[in-house]
PDB file of C-alpha atoms in Angstrom:
ATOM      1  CA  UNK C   1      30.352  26.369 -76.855  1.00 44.00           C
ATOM      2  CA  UNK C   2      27.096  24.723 -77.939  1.00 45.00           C
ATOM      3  CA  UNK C   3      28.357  21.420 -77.174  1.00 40.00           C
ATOM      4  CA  UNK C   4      29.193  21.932 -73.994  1.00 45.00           C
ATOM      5  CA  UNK C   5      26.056  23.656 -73.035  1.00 45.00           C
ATOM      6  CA  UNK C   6      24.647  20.211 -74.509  1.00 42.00           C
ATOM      7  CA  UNK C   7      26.525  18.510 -72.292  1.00 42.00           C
ATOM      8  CA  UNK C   8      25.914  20.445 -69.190  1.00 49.00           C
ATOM      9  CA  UNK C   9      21.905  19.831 -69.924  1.00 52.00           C
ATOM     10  CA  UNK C  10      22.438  16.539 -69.839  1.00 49.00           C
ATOM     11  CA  UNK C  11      24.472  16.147 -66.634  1.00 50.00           C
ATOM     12  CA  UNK C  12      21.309  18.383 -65.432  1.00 51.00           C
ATOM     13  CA  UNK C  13      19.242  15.710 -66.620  1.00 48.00           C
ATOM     14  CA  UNK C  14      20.961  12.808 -65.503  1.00 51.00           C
ATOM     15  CA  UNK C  15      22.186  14.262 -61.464  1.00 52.00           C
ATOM     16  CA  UNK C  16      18.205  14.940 -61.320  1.00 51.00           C
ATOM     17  CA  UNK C  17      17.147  11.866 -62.625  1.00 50.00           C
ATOM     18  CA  UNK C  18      19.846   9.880 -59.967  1.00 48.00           C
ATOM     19  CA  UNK C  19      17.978  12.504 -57.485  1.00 48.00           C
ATOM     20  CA  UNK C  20      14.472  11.104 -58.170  1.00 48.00           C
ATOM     21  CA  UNK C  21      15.645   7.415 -58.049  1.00 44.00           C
ATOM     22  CA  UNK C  22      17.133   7.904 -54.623  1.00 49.00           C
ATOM     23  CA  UNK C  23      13.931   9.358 -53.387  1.00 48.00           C
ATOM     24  CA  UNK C  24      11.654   7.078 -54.158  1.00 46.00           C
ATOM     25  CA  UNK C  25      14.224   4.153 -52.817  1.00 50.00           C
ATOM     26  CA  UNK C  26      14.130   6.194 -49.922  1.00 51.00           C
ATOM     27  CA  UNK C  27      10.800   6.513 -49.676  1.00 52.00           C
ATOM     28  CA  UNK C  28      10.529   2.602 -50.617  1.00 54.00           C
ATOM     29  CA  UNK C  29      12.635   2.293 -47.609  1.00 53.00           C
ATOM     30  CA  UNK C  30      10.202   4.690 -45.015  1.00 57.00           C
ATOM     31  CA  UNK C  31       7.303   2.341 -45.994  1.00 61.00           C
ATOM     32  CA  UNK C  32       8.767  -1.282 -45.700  1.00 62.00           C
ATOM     33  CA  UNK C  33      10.592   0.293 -42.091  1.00 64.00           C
ATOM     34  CA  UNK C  34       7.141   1.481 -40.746  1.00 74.00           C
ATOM     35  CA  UNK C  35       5.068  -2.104 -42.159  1.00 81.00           C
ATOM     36  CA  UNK C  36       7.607  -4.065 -40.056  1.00 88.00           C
ATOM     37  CA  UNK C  37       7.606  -1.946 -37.141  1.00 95.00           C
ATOM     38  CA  UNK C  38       3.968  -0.512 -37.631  1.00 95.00           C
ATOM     39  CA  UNK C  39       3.923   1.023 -33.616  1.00 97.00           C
ATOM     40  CA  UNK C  40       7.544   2.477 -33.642  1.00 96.00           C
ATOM     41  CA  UNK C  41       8.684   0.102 -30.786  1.00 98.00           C
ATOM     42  CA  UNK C  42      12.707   0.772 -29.799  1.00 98.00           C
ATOM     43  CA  UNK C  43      12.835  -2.832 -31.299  1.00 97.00           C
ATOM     44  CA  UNK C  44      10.807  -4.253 -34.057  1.00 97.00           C
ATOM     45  CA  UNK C  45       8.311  -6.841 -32.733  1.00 97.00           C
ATOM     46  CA  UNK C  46       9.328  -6.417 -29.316  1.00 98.00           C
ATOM     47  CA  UNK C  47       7.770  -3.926 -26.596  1.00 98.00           C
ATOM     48  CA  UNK C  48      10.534  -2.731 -23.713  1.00 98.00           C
ATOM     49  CA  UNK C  49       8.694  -2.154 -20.799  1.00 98.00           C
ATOM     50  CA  UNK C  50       9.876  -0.555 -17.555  1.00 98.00           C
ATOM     51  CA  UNK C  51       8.909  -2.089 -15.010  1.00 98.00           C
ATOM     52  CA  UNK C  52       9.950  -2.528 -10.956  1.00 95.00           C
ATOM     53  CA  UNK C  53      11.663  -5.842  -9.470  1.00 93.00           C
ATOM     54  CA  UNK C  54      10.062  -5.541  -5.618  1.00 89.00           C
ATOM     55  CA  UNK C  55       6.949  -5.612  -5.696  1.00 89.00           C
ATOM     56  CA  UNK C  56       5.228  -8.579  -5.620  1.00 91.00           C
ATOM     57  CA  UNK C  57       2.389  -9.902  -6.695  1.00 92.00           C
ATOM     58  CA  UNK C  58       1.667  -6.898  -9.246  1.00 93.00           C
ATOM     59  CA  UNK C  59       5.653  -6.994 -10.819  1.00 95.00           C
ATOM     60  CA  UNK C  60       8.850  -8.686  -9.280  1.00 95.00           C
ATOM     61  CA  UNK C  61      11.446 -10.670  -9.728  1.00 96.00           C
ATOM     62  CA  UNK C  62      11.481 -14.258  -9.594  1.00 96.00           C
ATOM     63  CA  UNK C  63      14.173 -16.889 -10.436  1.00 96.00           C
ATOM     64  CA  UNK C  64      16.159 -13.723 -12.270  1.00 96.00           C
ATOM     65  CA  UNK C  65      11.905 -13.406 -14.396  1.00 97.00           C
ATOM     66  CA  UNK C  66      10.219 -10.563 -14.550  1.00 98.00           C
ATOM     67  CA  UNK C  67       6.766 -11.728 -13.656  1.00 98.00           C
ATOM     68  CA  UNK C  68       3.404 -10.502 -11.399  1.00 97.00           C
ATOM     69  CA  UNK C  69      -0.043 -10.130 -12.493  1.00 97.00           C
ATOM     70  CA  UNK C  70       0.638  -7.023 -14.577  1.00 98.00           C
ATOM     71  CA  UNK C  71       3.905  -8.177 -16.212  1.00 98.00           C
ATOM     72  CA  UNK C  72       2.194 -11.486 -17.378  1.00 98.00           C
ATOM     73  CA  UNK C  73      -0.827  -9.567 -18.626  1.00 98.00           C
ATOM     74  CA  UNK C  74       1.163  -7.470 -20.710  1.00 98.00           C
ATOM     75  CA  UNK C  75       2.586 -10.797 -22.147  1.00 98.00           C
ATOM     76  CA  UNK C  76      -0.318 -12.264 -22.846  1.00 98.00           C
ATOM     77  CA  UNK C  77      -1.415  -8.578 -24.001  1.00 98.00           C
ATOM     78  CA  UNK C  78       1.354  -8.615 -26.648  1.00 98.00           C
ATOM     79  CA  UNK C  79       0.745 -12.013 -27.815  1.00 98.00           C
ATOM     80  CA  UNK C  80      -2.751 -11.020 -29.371  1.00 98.00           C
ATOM     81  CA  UNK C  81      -1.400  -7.957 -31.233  1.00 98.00           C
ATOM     82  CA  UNK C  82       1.788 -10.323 -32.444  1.00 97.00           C
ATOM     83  CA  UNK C  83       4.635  -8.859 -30.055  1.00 98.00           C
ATOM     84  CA  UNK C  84       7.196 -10.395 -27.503  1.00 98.00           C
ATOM     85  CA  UNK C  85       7.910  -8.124 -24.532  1.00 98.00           C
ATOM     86  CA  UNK C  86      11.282  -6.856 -22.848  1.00 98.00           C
ATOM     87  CA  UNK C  87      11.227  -6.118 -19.351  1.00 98.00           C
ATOM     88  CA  UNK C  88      13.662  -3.821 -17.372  1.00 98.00           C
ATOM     89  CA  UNK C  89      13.962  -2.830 -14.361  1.00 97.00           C
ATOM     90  CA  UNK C  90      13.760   0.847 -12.931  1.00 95.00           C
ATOM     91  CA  UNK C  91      12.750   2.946 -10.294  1.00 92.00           C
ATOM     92  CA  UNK C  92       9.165   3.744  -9.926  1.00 91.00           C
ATOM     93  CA  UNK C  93       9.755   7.729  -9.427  1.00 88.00           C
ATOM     94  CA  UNK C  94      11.198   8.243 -12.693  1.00 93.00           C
ATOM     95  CA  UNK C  95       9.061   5.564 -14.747  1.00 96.00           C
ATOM     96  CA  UNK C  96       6.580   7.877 -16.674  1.00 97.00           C
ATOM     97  CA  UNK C  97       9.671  10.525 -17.423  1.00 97.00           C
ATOM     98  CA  UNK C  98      11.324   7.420 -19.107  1.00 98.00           C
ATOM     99  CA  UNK C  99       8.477   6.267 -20.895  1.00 98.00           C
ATOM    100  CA  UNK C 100       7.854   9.739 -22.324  1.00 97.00           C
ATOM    101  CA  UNK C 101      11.324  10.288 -23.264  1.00 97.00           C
ATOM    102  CA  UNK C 102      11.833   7.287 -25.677  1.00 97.00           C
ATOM    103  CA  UNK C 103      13.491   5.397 -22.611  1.00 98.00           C
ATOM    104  CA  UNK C 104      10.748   1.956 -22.379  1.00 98.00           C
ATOM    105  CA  UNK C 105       7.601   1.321 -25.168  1.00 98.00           C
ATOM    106  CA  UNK C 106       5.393   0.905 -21.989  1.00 98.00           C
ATOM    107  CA  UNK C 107       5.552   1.546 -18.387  1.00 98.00           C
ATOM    108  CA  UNK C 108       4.090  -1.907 -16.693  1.00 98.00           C
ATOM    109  CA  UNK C 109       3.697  -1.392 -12.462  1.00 94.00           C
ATOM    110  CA  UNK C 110       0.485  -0.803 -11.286  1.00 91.00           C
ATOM    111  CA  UNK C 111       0.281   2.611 -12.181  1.00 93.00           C
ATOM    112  CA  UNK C 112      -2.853   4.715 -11.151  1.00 91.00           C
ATOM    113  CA  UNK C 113      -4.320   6.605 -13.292  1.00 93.00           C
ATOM    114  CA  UNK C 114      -4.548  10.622 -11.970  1.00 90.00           C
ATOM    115  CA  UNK C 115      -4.910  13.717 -14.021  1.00 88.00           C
ATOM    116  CA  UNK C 116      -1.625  14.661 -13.050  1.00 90.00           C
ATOM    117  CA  UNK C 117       0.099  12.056 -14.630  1.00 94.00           C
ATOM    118  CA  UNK C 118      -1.641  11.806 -17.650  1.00 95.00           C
ATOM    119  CA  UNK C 119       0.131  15.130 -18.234  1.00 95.00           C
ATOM    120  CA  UNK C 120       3.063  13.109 -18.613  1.00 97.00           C
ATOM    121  CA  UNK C 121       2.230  10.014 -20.795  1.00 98.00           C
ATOM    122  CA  UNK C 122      -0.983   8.581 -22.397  1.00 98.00           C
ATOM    123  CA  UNK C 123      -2.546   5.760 -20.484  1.00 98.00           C
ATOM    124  CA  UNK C 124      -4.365   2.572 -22.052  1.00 98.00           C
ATOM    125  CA  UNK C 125      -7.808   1.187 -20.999  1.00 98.00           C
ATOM    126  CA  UNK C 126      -7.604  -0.182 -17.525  1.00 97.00           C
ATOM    127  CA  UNK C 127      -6.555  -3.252 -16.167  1.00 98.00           C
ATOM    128  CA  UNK C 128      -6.820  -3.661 -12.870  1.00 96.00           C
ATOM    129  CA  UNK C 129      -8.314  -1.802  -9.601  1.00 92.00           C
ATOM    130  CA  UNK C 130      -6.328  -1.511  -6.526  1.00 83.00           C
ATOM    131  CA  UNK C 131      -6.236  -0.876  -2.645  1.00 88.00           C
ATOM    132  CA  UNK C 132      -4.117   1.229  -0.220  1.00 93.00           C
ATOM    133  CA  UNK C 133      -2.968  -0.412   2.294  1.00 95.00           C
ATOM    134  CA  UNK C 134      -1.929   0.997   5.569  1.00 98.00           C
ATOM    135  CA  UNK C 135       1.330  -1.703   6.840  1.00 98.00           C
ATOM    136  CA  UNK C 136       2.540  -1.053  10.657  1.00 97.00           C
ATOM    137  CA  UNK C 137       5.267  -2.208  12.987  1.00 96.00           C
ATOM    138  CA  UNK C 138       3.838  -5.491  14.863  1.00 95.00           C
ATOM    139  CA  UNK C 139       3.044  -3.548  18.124  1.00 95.00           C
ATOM    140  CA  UNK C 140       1.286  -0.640  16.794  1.00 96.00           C
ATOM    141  CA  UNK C 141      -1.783   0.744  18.135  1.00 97.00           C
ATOM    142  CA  UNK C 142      -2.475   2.445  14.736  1.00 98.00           C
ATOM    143  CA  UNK C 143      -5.628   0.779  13.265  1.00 97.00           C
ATOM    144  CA  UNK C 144      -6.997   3.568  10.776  1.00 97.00           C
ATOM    145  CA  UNK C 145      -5.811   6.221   7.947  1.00 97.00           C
ATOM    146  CA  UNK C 146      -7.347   8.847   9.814  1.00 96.00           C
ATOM    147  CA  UNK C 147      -4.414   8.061  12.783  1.00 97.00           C
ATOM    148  CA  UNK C 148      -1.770   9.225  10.605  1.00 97.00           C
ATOM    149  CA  UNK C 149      -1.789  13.095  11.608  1.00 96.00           C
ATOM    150  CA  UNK C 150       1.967  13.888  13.463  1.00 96.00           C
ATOM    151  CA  UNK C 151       2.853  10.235  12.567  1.00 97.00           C
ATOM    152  CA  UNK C 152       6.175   9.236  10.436  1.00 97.00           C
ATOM    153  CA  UNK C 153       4.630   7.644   7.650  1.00 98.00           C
ATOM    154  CA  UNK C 154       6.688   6.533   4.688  1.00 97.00           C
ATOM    155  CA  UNK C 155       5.644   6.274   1.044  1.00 96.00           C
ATOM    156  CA  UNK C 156       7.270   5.349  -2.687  1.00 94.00           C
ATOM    157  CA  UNK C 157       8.369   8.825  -4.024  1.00 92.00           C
ATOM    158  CA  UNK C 158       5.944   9.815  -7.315  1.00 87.00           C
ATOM    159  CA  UNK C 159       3.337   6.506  -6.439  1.00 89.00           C
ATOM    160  CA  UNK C 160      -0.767   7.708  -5.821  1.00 90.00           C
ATOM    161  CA  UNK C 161       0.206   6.806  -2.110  1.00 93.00           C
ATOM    162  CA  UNK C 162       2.336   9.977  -2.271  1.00 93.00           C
ATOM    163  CA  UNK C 163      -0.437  11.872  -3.740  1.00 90.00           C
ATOM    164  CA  UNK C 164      -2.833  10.982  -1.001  1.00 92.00           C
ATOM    165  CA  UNK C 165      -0.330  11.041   1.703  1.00 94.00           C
ATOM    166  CA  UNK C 166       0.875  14.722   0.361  1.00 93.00           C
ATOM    167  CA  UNK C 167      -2.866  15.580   0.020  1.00 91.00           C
ATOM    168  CA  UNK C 168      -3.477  14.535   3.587  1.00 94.00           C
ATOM    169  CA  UNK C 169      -0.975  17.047   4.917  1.00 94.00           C
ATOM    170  CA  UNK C 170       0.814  14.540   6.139  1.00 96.00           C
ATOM    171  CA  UNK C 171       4.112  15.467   5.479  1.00 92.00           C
ATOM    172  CA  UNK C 172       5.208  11.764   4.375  1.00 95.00           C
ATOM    173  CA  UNK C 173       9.039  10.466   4.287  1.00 96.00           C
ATOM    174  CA  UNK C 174       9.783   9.701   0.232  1.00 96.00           C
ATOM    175  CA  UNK C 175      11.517   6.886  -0.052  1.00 95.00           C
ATOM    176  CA  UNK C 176      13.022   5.266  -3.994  1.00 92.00           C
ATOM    177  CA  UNK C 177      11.309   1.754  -3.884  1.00 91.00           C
ATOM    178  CA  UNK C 178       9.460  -0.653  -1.961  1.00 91.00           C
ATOM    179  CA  UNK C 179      12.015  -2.802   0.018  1.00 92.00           C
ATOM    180  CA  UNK C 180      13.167   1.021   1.456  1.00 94.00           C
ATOM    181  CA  UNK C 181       9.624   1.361   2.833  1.00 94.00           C
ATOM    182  CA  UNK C 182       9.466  -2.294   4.526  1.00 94.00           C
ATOM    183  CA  UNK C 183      12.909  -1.745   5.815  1.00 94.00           C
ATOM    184  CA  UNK C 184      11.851   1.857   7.717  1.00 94.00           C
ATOM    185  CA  UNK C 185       8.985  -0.454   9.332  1.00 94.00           C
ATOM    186  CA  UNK C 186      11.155  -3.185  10.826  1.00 92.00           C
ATOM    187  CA  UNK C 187      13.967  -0.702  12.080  1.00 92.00           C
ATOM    188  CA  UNK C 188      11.209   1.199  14.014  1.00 92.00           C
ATOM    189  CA  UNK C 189      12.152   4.686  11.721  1.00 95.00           C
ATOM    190  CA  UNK C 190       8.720   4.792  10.172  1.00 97.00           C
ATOM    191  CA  UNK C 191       5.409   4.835  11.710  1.00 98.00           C
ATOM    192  CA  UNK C 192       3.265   3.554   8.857  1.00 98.00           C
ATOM    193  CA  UNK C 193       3.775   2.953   4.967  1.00 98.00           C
ATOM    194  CA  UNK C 194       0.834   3.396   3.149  1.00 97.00           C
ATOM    195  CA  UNK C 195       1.542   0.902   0.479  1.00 95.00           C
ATOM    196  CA  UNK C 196      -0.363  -0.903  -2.712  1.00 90.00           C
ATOM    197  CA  UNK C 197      -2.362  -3.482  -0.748  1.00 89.00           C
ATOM    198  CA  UNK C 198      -1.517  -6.640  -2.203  1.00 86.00           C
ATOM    199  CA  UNK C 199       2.299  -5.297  -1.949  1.00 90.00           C
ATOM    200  CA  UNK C 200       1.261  -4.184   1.743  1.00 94.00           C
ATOM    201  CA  UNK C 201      -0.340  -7.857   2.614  1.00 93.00           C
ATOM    202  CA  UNK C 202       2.721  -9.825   1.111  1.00 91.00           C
ATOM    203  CA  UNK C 203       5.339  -7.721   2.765  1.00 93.00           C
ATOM    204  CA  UNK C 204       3.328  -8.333   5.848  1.00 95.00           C
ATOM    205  CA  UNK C 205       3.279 -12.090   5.556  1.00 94.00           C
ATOM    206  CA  UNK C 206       6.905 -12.364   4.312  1.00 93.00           C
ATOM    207  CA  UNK C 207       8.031 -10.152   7.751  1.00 94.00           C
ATOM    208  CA  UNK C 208       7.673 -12.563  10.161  1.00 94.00           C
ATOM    209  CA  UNK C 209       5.175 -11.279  12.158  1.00 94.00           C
ATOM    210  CA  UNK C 210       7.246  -7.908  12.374  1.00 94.00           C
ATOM    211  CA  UNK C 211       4.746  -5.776  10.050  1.00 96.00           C
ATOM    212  CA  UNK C 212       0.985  -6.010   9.948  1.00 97.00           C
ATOM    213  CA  UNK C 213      -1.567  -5.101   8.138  1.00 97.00           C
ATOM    214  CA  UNK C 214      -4.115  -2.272  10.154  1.00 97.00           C
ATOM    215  CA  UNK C 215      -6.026  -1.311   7.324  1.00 97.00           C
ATOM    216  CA  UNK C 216      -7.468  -1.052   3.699  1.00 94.00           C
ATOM    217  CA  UNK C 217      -9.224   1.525   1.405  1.00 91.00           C
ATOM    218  CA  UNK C 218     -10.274   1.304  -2.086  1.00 88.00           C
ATOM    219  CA  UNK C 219      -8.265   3.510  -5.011  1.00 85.00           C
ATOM    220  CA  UNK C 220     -10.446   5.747  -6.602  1.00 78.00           C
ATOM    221  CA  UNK C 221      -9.275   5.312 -10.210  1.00 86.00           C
ATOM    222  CA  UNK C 222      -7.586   1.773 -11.969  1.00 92.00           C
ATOM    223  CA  UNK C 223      -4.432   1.224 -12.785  1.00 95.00           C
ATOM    224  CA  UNK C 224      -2.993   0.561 -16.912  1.00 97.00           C
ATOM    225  CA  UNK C 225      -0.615   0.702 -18.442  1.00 98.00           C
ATOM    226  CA  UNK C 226       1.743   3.841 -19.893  1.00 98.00           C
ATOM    227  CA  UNK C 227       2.797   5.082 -23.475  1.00 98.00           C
ATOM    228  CA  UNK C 228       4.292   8.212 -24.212  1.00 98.00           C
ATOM    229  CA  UNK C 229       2.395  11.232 -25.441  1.00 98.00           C
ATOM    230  CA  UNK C 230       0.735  10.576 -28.720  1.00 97.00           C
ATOM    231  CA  UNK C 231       1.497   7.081 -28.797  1.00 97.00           C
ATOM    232  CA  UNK C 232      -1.704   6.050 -30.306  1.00 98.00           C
ATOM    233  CA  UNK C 233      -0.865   3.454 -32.348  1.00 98.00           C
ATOM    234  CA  UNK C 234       0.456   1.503 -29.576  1.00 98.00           C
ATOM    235  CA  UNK C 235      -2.174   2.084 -26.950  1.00 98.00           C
ATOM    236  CA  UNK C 236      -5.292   1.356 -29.151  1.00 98.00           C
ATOM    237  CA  UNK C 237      -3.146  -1.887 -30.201  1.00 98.00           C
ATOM    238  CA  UNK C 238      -2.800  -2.643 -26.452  1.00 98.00           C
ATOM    239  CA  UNK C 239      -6.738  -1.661 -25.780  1.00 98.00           C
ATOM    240  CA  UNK C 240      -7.687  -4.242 -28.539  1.00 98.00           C
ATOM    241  CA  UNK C 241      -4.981  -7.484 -26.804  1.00 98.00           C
ATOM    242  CA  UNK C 242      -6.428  -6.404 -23.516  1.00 98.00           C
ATOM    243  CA  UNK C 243      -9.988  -6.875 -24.640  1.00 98.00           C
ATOM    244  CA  UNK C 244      -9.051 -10.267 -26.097  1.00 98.00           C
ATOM    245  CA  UNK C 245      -7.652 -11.237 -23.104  1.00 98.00           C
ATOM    246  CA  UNK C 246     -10.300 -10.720 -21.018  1.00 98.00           C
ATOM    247  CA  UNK C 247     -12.768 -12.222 -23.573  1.00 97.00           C
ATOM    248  CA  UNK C 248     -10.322 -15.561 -24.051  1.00 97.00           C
ATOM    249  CA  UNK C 249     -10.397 -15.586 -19.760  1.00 97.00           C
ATOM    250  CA  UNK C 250      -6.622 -14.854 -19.124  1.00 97.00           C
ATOM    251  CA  UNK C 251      -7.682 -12.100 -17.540  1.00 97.00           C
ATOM    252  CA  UNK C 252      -9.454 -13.895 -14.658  1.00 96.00           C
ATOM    253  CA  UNK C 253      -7.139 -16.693 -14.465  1.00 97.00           C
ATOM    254  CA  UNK C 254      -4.731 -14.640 -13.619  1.00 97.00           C
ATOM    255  CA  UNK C 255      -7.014 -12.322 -10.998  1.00 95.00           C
ATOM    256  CA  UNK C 256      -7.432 -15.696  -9.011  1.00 95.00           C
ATOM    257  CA  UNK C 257      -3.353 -16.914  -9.476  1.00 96.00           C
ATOM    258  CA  UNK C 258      -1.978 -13.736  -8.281  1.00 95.00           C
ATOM    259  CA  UNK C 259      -4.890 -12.507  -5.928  1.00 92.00           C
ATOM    260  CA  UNK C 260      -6.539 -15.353  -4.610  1.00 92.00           C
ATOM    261  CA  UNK C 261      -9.822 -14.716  -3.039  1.00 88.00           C
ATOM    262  CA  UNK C 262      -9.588 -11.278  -3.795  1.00 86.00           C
ATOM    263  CA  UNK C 263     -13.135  -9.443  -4.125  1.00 86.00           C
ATOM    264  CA  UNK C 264     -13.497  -7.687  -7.629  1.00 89.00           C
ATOM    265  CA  UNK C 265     -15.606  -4.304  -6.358  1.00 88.00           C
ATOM    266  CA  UNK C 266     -19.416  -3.716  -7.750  1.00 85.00           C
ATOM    267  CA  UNK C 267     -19.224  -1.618 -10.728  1.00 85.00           C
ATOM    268  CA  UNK C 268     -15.262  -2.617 -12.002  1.00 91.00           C
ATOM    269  CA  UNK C 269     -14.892  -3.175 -15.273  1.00 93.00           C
ATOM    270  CA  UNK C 270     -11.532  -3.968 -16.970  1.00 96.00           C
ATOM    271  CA  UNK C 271     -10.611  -2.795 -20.575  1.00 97.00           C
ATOM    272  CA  UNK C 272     -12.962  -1.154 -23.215  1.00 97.00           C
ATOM    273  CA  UNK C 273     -16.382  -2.478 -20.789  1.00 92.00           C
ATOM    274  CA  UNK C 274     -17.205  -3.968 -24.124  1.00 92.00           C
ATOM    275  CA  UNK C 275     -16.705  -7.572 -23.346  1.00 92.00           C
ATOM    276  CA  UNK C 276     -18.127 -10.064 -21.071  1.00 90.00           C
ATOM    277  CA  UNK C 277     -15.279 -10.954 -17.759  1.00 91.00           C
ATOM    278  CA  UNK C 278     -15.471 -15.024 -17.394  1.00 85.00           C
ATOM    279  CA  UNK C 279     -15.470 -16.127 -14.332  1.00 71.00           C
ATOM    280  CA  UNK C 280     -12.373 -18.103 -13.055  1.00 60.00           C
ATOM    281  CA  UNK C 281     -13.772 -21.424 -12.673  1.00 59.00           C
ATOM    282  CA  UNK C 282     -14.782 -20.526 -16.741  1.00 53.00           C
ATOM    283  CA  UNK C 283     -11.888 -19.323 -17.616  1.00 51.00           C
ATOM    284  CA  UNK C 284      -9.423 -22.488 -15.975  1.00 48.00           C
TER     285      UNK C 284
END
């Protein structure tokens, strides 16, 4: 009877002993997973980013790339901090949702920063200020915003243009992405789309002369980019590439490639604010 309680104690001993080993190889294997994937991307060294594939310059497709100003930002974004970035395409209404839910790292499109949404993700530093534009069919008499009272006008479902249009009372027709909005123009079933303006001005120019451009109004707030809640980590990682960027003159390069001649308003200030914006003659 004494023997085998011996032996029982030592089983104890030994099963609790195995116990300890596997926890601490566990816990070994916590701390090497989180130093080689310190910002808990889907994909170690590699941010998936949502982005949209019609709307050019901001984000598009070209040649079967995912490029625009803000898609090769975030590349050049990623670059500092030591990442590689995946795009994909998606809608722009659901976006935020997926970026919250685990969906995309980032949500890269332009995307206005409002109280409202920042109920749904975390926002980084911005990056960029923006315009509404107001597009029209050809032989429109509309020339102002403040003609848009009893008027069809069509907007991107969930985009600030929404917001202002819904603010307006203006009872606006929601429509899933931007090629939907240019195409309610040229069939004559939309009055006006009030549109991002550099999306507004190129869809313009591309329509042969069936769409023009009647007018223009500054965004109140700048556009970054979009991590889910909590993610700080990632966005103070992305604050820190963005200020190099700006600092190395990427930043403006790109301003003048994707918006040339484009007026950068009194006051704008990309990123932190901490660092000095080159100008693009500098920065080529």
């Amino acid at each position: 009877m004494r023997f085998r309680t011996v032996l029982t104690r030592a089983a104890a001993v030994g099963a609790a002993a195995l116990l300890a080993v596997t926890a601490l190889t566990a816990c070994g294997g916590d701390d090497t997973a989180a130093a080689d994937n310190p910002y808990g991307l889907l994909q170690p060294g590699v941010i998936r980013a949502g982005t949209l594939t019609d709307a050019p310059p901001n984000v598009f497709l070209k040649d079967g790339k995912f490029t625009g100003f803000d898609n090769e930002l975030l590349r050049a974004v990623a670059d500092k901090i030591g990442l590689k970035v995946e795009f994909v395409g998606t809608d722009f209404s659901g976006l935020l949702a997926q970026v919250n839910s685990g969906k995309f790292d980032v949500g890269s499109s332009s995307i206005t920063i409002t109280e409202a949404r920042k109920k749904t993700v975390d926002f980084g530093n911005g990056y960029d200020f923006g315009y509404f534009g107001l597009d029209v069919p050809a032989d429109s008499a509309i020339t102002g915003f403040d003609q848009l009272a009893g008027k069809r006008v069509v907007v991107v479902q969930g985009t600030v243009q929404d917001d202002y249009a819904t603010k307006e009372n203006l009872d606006p027709v929601r429509v899933p992405d931007y090629n939907s909005a240019i195409n309610q123009l040229k069939a004559g079933t939309a009055d006006a789309w009030i549109a991002p303006a550099e999306i507004g001005d190129k869809s313009a120019a591309d329509s042969n002369g069936r769409i023009k451009v009647a007018a223009k109004q500054l965004s109140p707030t700048p556009t970054a980019y979009a991590v889910a809640k909590g993610d700080d980590k990632l966005r103070e990682a992305l604050n820190k590439g963005l200020d190099e960027v700006i600092a190395d003159g990427t930043w403006s390069r790109l301003q003048a490639e994707y918006y040339p001649g484009r007026p950068i308003p009194a006051g704008f200030e990309p990123g932190s604010g901490s660092v000095a914006v080159p100008s693009p003659s500098a920065a080529s």
